[in-house]
mmCIF file of N, CA and C in Angstrom:
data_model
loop_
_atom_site.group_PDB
_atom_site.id
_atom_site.type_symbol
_atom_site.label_atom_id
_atom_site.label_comp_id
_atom_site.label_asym_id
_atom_site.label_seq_id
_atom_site.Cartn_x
_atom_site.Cartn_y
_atom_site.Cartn_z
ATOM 1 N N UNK O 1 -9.345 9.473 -7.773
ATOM 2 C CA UNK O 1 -8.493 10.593 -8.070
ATOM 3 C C UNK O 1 -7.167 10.414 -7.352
ATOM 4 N N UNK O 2 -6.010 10.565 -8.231
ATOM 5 C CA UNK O 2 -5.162 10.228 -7.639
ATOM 6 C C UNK O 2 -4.208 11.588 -6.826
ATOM 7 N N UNK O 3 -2.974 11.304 -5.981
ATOM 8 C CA UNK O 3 -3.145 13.000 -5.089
ATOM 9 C C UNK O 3 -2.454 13.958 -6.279
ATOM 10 N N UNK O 4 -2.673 14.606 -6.685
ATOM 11 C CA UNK O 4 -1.906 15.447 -7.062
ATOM 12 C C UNK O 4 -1.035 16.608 -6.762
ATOM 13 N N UNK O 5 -0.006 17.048 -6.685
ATOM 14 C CA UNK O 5 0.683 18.259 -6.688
ATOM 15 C C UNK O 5 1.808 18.465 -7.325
ATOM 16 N N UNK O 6 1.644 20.084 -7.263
ATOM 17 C CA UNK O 6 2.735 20.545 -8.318
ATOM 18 C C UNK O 6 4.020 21.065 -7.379
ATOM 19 N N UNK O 7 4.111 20.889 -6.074
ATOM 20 C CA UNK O 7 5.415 21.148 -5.187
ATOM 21 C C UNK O 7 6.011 19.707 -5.117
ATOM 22 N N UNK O 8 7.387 19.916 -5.444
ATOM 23 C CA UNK O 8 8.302 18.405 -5.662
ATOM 24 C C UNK O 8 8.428 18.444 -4.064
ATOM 25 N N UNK O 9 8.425 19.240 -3.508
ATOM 26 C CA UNK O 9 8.458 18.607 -1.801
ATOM 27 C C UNK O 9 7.612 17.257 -1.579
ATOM 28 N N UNK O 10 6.251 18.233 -1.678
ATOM 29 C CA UNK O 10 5.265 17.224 -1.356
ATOM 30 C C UNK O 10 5.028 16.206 -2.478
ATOM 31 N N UNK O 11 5.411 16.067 -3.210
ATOM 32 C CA UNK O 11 5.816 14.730 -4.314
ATOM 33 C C UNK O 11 6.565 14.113 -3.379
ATOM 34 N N UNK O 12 7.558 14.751 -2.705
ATOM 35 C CA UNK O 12 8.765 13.697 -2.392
ATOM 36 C C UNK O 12 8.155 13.383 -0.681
ATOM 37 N N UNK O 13 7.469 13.589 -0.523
ATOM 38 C CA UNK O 13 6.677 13.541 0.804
ATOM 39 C C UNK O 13 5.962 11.975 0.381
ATOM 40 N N UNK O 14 5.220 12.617 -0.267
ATOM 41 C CA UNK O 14 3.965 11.328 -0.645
ATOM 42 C C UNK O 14 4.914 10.014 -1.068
ATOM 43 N N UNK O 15 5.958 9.980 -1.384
ATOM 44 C CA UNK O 15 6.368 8.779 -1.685
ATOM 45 C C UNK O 15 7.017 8.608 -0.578
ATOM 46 N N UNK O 16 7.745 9.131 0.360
ATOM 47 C CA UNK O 16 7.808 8.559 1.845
ATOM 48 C C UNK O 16 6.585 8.033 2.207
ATOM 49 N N UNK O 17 5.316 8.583 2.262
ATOM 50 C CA UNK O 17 4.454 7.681 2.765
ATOM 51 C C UNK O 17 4.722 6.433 1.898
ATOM 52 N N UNK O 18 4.497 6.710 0.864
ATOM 53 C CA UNK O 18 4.151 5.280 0.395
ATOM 54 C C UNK O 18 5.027 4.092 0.644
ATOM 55 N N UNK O 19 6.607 4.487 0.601
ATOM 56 C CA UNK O 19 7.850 3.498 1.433
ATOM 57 C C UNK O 19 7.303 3.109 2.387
ATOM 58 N N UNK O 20 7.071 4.074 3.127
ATOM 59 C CA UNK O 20 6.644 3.650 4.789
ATOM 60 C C UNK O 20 5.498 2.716 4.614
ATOM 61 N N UNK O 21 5.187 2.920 4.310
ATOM 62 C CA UNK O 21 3.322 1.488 3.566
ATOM 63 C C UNK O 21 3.969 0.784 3.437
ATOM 64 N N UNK O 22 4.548 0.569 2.228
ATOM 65 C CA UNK O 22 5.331 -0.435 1.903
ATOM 66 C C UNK O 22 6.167 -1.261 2.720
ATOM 67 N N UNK O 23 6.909 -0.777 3.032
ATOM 68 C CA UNK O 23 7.657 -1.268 4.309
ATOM 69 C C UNK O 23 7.232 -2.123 5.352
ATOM 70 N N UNK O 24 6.124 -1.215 5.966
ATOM 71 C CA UNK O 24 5.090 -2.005 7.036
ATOM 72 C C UNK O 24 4.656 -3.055 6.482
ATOM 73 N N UNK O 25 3.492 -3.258 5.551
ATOM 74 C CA UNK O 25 3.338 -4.472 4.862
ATOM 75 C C UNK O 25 4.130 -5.421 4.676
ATOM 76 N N UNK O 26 5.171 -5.158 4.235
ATOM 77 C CA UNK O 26 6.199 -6.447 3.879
ATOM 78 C C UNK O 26 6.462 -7.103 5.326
ATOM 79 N N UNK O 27 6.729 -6.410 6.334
ATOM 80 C CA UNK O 27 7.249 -6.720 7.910
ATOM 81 C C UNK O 27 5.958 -7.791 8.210
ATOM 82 N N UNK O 28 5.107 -7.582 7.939
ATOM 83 C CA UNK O 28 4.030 -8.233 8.215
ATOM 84 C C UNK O 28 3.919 -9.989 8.050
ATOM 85 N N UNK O 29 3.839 -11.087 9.010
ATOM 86 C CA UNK O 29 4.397 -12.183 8.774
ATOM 87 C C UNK O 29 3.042 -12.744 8.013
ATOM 88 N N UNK O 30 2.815 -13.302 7.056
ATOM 89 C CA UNK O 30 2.161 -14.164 5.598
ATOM 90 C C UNK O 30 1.902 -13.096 4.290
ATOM 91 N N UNK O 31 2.764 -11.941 4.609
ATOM 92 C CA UNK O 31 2.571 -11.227 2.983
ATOM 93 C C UNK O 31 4.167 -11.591 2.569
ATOM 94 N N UNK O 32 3.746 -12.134 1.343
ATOM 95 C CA UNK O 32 5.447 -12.662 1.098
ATOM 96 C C UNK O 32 6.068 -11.239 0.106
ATOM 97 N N UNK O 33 5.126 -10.794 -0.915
ATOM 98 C CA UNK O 33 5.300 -9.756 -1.371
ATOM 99 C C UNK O 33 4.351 -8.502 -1.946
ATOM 100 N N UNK O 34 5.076 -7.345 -2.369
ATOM 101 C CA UNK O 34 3.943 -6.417 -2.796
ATOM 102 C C UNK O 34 3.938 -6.539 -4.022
ATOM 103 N N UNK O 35 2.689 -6.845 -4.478
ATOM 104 C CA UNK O 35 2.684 -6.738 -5.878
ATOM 105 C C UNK O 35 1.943 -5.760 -6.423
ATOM 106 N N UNK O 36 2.155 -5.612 -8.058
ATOM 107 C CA UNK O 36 1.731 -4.144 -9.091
ATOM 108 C C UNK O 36 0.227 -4.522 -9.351
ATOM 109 N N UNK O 37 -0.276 -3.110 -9.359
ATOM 110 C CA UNK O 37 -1.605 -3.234 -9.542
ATOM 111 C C UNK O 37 -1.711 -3.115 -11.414
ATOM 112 N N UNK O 38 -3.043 -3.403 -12.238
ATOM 113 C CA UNK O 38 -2.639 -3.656 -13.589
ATOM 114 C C UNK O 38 -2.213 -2.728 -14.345
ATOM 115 N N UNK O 39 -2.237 -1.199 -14.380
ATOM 116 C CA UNK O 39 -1.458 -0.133 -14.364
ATOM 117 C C UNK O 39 0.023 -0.373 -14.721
ATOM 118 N N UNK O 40 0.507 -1.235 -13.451
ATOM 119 C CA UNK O 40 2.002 -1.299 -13.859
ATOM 120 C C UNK O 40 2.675 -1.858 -14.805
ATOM 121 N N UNK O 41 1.613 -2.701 -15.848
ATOM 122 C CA UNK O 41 2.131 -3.028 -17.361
ATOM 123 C C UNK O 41 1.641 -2.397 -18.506
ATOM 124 N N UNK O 42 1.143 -1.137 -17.947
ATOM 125 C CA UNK O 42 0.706 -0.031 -19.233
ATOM 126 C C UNK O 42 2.242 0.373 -19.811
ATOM 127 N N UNK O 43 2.094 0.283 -20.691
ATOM 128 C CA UNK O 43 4.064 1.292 -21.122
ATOM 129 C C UNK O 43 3.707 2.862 -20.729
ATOM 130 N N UNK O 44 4.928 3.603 -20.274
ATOM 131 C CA UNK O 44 5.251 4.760 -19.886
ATOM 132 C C UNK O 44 4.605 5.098 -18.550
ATOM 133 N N UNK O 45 3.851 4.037 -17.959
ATOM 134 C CA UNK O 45 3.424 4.083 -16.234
ATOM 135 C C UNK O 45 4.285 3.673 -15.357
ATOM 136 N N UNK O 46 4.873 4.222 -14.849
ATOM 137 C CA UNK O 46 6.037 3.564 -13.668
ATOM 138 C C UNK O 46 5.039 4.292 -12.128
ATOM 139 N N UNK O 47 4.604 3.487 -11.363
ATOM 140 C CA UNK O 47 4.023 3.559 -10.195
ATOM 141 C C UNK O 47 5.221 3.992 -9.107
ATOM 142 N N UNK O 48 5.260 4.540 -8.218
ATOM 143 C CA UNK O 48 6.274 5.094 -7.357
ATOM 144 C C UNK O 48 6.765 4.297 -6.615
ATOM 145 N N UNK O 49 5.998 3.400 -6.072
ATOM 146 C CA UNK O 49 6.037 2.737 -4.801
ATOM 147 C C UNK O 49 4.902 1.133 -5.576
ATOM 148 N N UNK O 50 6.086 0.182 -5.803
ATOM 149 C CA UNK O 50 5.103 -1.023 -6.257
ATOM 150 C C UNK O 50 4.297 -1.159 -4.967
ATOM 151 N N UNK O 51 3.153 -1.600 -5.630
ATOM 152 C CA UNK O 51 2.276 -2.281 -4.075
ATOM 153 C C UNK O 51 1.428 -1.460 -3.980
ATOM 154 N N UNK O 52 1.675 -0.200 -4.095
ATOM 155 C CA UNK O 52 0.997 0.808 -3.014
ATOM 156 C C UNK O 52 0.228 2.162 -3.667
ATOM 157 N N UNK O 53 -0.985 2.303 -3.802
ATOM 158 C CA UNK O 53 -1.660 2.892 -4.432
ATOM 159 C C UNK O 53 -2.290 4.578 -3.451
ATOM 160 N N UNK O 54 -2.076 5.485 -3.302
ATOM 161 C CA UNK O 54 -2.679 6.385 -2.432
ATOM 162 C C UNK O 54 -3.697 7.256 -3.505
ATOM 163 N N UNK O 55 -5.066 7.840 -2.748
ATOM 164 C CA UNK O 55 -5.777 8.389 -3.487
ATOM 165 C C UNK O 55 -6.065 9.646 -2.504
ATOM 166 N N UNK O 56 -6.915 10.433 -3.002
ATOM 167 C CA UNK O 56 -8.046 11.200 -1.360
ATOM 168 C C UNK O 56 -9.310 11.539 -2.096
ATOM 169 N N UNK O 57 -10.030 11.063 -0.715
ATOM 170 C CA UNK O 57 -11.640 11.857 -1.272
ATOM 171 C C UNK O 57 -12.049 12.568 -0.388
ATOM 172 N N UNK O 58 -12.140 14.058 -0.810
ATOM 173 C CA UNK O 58 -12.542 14.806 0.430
ATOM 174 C C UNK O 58 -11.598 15.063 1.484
ATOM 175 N N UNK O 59 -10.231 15.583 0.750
ATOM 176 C CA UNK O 59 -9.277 15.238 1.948
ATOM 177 C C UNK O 59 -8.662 14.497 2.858
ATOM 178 N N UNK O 60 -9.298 13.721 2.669
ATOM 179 C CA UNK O 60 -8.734 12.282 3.315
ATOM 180 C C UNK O 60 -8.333 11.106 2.274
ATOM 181 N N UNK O 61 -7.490 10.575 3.103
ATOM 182 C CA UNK O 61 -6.357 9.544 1.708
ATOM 183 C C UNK O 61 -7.410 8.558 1.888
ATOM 184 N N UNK O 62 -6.970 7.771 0.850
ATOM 185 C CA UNK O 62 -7.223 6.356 0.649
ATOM 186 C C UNK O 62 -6.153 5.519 0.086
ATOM 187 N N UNK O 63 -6.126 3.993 0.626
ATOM 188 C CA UNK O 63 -4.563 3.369 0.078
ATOM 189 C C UNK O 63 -5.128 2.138 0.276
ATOM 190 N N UNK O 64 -4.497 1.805 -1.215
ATOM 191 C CA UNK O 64 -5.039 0.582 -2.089
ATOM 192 C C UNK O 64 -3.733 -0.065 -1.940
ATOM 193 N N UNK O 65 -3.558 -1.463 -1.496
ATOM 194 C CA UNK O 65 -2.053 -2.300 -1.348
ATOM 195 C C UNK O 65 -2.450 -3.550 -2.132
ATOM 196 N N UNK O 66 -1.646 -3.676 -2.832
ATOM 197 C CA UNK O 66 -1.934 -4.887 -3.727
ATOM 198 C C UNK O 66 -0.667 -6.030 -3.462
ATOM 199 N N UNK O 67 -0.986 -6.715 -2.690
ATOM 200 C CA UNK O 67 -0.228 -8.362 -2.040
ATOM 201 C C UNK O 67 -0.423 -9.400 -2.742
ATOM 202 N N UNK O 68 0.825 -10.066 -2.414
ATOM 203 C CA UNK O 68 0.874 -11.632 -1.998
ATOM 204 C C UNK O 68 0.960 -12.406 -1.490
ATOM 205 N N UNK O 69 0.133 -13.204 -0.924
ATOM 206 C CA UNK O 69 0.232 -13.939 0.469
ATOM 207 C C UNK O 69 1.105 -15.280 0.484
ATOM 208 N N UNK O 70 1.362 -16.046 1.242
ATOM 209 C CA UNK O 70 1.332 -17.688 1.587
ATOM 210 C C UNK O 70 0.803 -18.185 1.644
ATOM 211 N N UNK O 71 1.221 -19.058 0.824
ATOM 212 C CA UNK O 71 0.007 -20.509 1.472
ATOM 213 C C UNK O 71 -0.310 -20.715 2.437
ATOM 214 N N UNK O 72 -1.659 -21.239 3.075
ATOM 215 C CA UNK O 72 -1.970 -21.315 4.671
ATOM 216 C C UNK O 72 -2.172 -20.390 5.416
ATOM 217 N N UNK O 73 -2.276 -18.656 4.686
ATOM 218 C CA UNK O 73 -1.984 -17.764 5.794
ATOM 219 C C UNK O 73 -3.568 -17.327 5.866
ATOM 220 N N UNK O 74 -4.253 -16.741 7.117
ATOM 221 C CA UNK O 74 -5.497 -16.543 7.468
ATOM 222 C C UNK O 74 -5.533 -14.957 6.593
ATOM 223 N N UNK O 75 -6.320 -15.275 5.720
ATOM 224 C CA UNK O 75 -6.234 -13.923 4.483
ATOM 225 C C UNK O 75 -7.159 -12.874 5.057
ATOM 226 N N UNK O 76 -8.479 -13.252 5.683
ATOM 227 C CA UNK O 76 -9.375 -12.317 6.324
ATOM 228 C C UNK O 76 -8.249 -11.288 8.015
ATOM 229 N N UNK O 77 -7.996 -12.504 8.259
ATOM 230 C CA UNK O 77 -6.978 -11.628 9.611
ATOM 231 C C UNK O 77 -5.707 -11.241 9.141
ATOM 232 N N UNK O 78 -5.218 -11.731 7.836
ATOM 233 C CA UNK O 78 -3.931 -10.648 7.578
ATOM 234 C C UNK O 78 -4.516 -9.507 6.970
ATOM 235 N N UNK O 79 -5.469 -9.320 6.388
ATOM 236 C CA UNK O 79 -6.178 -8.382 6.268
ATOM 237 C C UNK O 79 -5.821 -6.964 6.494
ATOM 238 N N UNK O 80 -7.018 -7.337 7.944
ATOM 239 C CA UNK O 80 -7.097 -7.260 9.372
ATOM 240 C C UNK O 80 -5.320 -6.553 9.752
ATOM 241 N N UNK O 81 -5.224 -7.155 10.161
ATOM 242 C CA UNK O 81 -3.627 -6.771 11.024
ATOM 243 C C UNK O 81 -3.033 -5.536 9.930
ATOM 244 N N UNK O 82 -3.133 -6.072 8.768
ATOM 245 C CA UNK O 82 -2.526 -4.966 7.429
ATOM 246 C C UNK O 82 -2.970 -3.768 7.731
ATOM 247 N N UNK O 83 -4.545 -3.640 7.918
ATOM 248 C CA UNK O 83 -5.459 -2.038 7.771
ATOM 249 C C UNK O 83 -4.664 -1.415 9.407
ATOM 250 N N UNK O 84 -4.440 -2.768 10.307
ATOM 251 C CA UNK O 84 -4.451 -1.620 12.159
ATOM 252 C C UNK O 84 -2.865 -1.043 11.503
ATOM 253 N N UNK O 85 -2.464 -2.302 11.066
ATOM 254 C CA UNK O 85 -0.682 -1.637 11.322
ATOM 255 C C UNK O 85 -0.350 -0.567 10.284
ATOM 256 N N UNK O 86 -1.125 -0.564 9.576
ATOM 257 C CA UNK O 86 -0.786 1.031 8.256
ATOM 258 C C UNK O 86 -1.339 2.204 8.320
ATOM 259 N N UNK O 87 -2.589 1.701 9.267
ATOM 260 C CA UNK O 87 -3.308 2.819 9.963
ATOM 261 C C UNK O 87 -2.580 3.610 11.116
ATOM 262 N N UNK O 88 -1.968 2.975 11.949
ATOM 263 C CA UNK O 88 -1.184 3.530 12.955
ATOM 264 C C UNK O 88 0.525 3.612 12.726
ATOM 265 N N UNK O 89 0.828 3.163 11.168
ATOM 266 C CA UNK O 89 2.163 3.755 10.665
ATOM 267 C C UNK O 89 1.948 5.200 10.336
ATOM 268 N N UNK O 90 0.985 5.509 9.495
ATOM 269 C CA UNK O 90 0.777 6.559 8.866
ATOM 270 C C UNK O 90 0.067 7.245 9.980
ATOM 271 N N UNK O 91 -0.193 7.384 10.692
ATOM 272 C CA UNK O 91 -0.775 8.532 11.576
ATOM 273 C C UNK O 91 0.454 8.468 12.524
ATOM 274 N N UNK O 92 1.218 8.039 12.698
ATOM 275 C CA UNK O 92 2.485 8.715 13.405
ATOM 276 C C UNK O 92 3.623 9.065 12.347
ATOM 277 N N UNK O 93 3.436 9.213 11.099
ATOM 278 C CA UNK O 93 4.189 9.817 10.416
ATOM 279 C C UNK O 93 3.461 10.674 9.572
ATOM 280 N N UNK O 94 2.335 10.986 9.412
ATOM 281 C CA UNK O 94 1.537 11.793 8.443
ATOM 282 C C UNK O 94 0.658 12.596 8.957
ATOM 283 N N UNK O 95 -0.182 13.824 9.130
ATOM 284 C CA UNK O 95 -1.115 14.602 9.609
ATOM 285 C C UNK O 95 -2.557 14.408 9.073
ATOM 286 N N UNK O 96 -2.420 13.632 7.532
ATOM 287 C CA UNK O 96 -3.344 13.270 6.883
ATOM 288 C C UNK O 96 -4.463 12.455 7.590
ATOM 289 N N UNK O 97 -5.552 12.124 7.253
ATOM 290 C CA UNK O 97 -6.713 11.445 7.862
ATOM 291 C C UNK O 97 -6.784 10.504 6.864
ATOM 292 N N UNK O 98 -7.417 8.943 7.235
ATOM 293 C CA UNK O 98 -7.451 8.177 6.783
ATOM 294 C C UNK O 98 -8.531 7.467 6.394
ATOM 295 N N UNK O 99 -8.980 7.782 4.928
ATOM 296 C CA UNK O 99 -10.733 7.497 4.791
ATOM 297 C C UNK O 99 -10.733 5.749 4.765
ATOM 298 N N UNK O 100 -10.049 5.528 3.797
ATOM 299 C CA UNK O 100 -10.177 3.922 4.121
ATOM 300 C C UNK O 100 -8.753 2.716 3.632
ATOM 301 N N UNK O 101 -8.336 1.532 4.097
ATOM 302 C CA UNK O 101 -6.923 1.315 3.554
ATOM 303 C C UNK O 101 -8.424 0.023 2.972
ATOM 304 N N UNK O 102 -7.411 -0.273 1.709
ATOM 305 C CA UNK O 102 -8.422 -1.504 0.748
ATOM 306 C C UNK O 102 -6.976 -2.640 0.304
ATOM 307 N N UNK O 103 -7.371 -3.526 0.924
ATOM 308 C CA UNK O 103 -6.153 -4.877 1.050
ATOM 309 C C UNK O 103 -6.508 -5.578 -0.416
ATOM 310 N N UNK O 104 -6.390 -5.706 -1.057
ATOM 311 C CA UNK O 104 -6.175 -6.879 -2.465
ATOM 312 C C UNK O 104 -5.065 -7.488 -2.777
ATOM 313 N N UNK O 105 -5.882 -9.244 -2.435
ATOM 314 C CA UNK O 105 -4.710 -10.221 -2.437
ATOM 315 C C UNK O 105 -4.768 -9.991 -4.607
ATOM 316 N N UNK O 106 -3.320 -10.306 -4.665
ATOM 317 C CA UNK O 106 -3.069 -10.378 -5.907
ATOM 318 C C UNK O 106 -2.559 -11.657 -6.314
ATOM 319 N N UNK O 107 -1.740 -13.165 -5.318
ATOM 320 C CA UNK O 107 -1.713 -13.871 -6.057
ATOM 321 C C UNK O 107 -1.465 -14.949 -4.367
ATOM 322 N N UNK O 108 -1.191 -15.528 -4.407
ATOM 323 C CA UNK O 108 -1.123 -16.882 -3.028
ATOM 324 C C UNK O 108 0.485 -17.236 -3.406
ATOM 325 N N UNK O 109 1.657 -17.481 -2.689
ATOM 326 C CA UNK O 109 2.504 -18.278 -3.159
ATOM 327 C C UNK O 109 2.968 -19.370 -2.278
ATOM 328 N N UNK O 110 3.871 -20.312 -2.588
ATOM 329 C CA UNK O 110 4.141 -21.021 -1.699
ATOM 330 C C UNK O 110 5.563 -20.563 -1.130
ATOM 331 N N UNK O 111 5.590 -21.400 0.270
ATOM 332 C CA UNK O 111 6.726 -20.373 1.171
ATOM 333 C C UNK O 111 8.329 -21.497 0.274
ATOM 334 N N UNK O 112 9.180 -20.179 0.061
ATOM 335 C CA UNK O 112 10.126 -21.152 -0.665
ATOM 336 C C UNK O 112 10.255 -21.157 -2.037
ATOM 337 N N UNK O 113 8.821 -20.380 -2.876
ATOM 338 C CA UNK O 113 9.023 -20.058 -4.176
ATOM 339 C C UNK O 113 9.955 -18.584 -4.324
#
């Protein structure tokens, strides 16, 4: 379920989080980029924030990031480093609770493409 609301505040809230996701991830050294989950080639779907998927169950979010890594980069520990550092972006910018962040590599590239 994806979040819904009908106050454009908190529309315009939720996509600060999702920048801020975004953001963090990219800073992150072997994600070269964020990539669209398959959604983003439906016609008339424009996703807010490429990369970055937020849901909640039970009040608590969930955030789906869909990457691309480097060649050579340790995919289990960028992982890893992805879930601590988005976990502790978003809890110093959000009040929300965090049920689970879900990392999906979407393609490998080489450094230089």
């Amino acid at each position: 379920m994806a979040l819904k609301t009908e106050n454009k505040a908190a529309n315009l809230n939720i996509e600060n989080y999702m920048q801020a996701v975004s953001e963090e991830v990219k800073s992150i050294n072997g994600v070269s980029s964020m990539s669209g989950s398959f959604t983003d080639s439906l016609p008339g779907f424009k996703p807010a924030i490429k990369g970055v998927k937020l849901s909640e169950d039970a009040g608590r979010l969930i955030i789906d990031l869909y990457i691309n890594v480097f060649y050579h980069s340790n995919i289990p520990r960028l992982a890893w480093d992805i879930q601590k550092q988005v976990k502790t972006r978003m809890e110093e910018i959000s009040p929300a609770k965090i049920k689970e962040i879900n990392v999906h590599v979407q393609g490998v590239e080489m450094p230089g493409d």
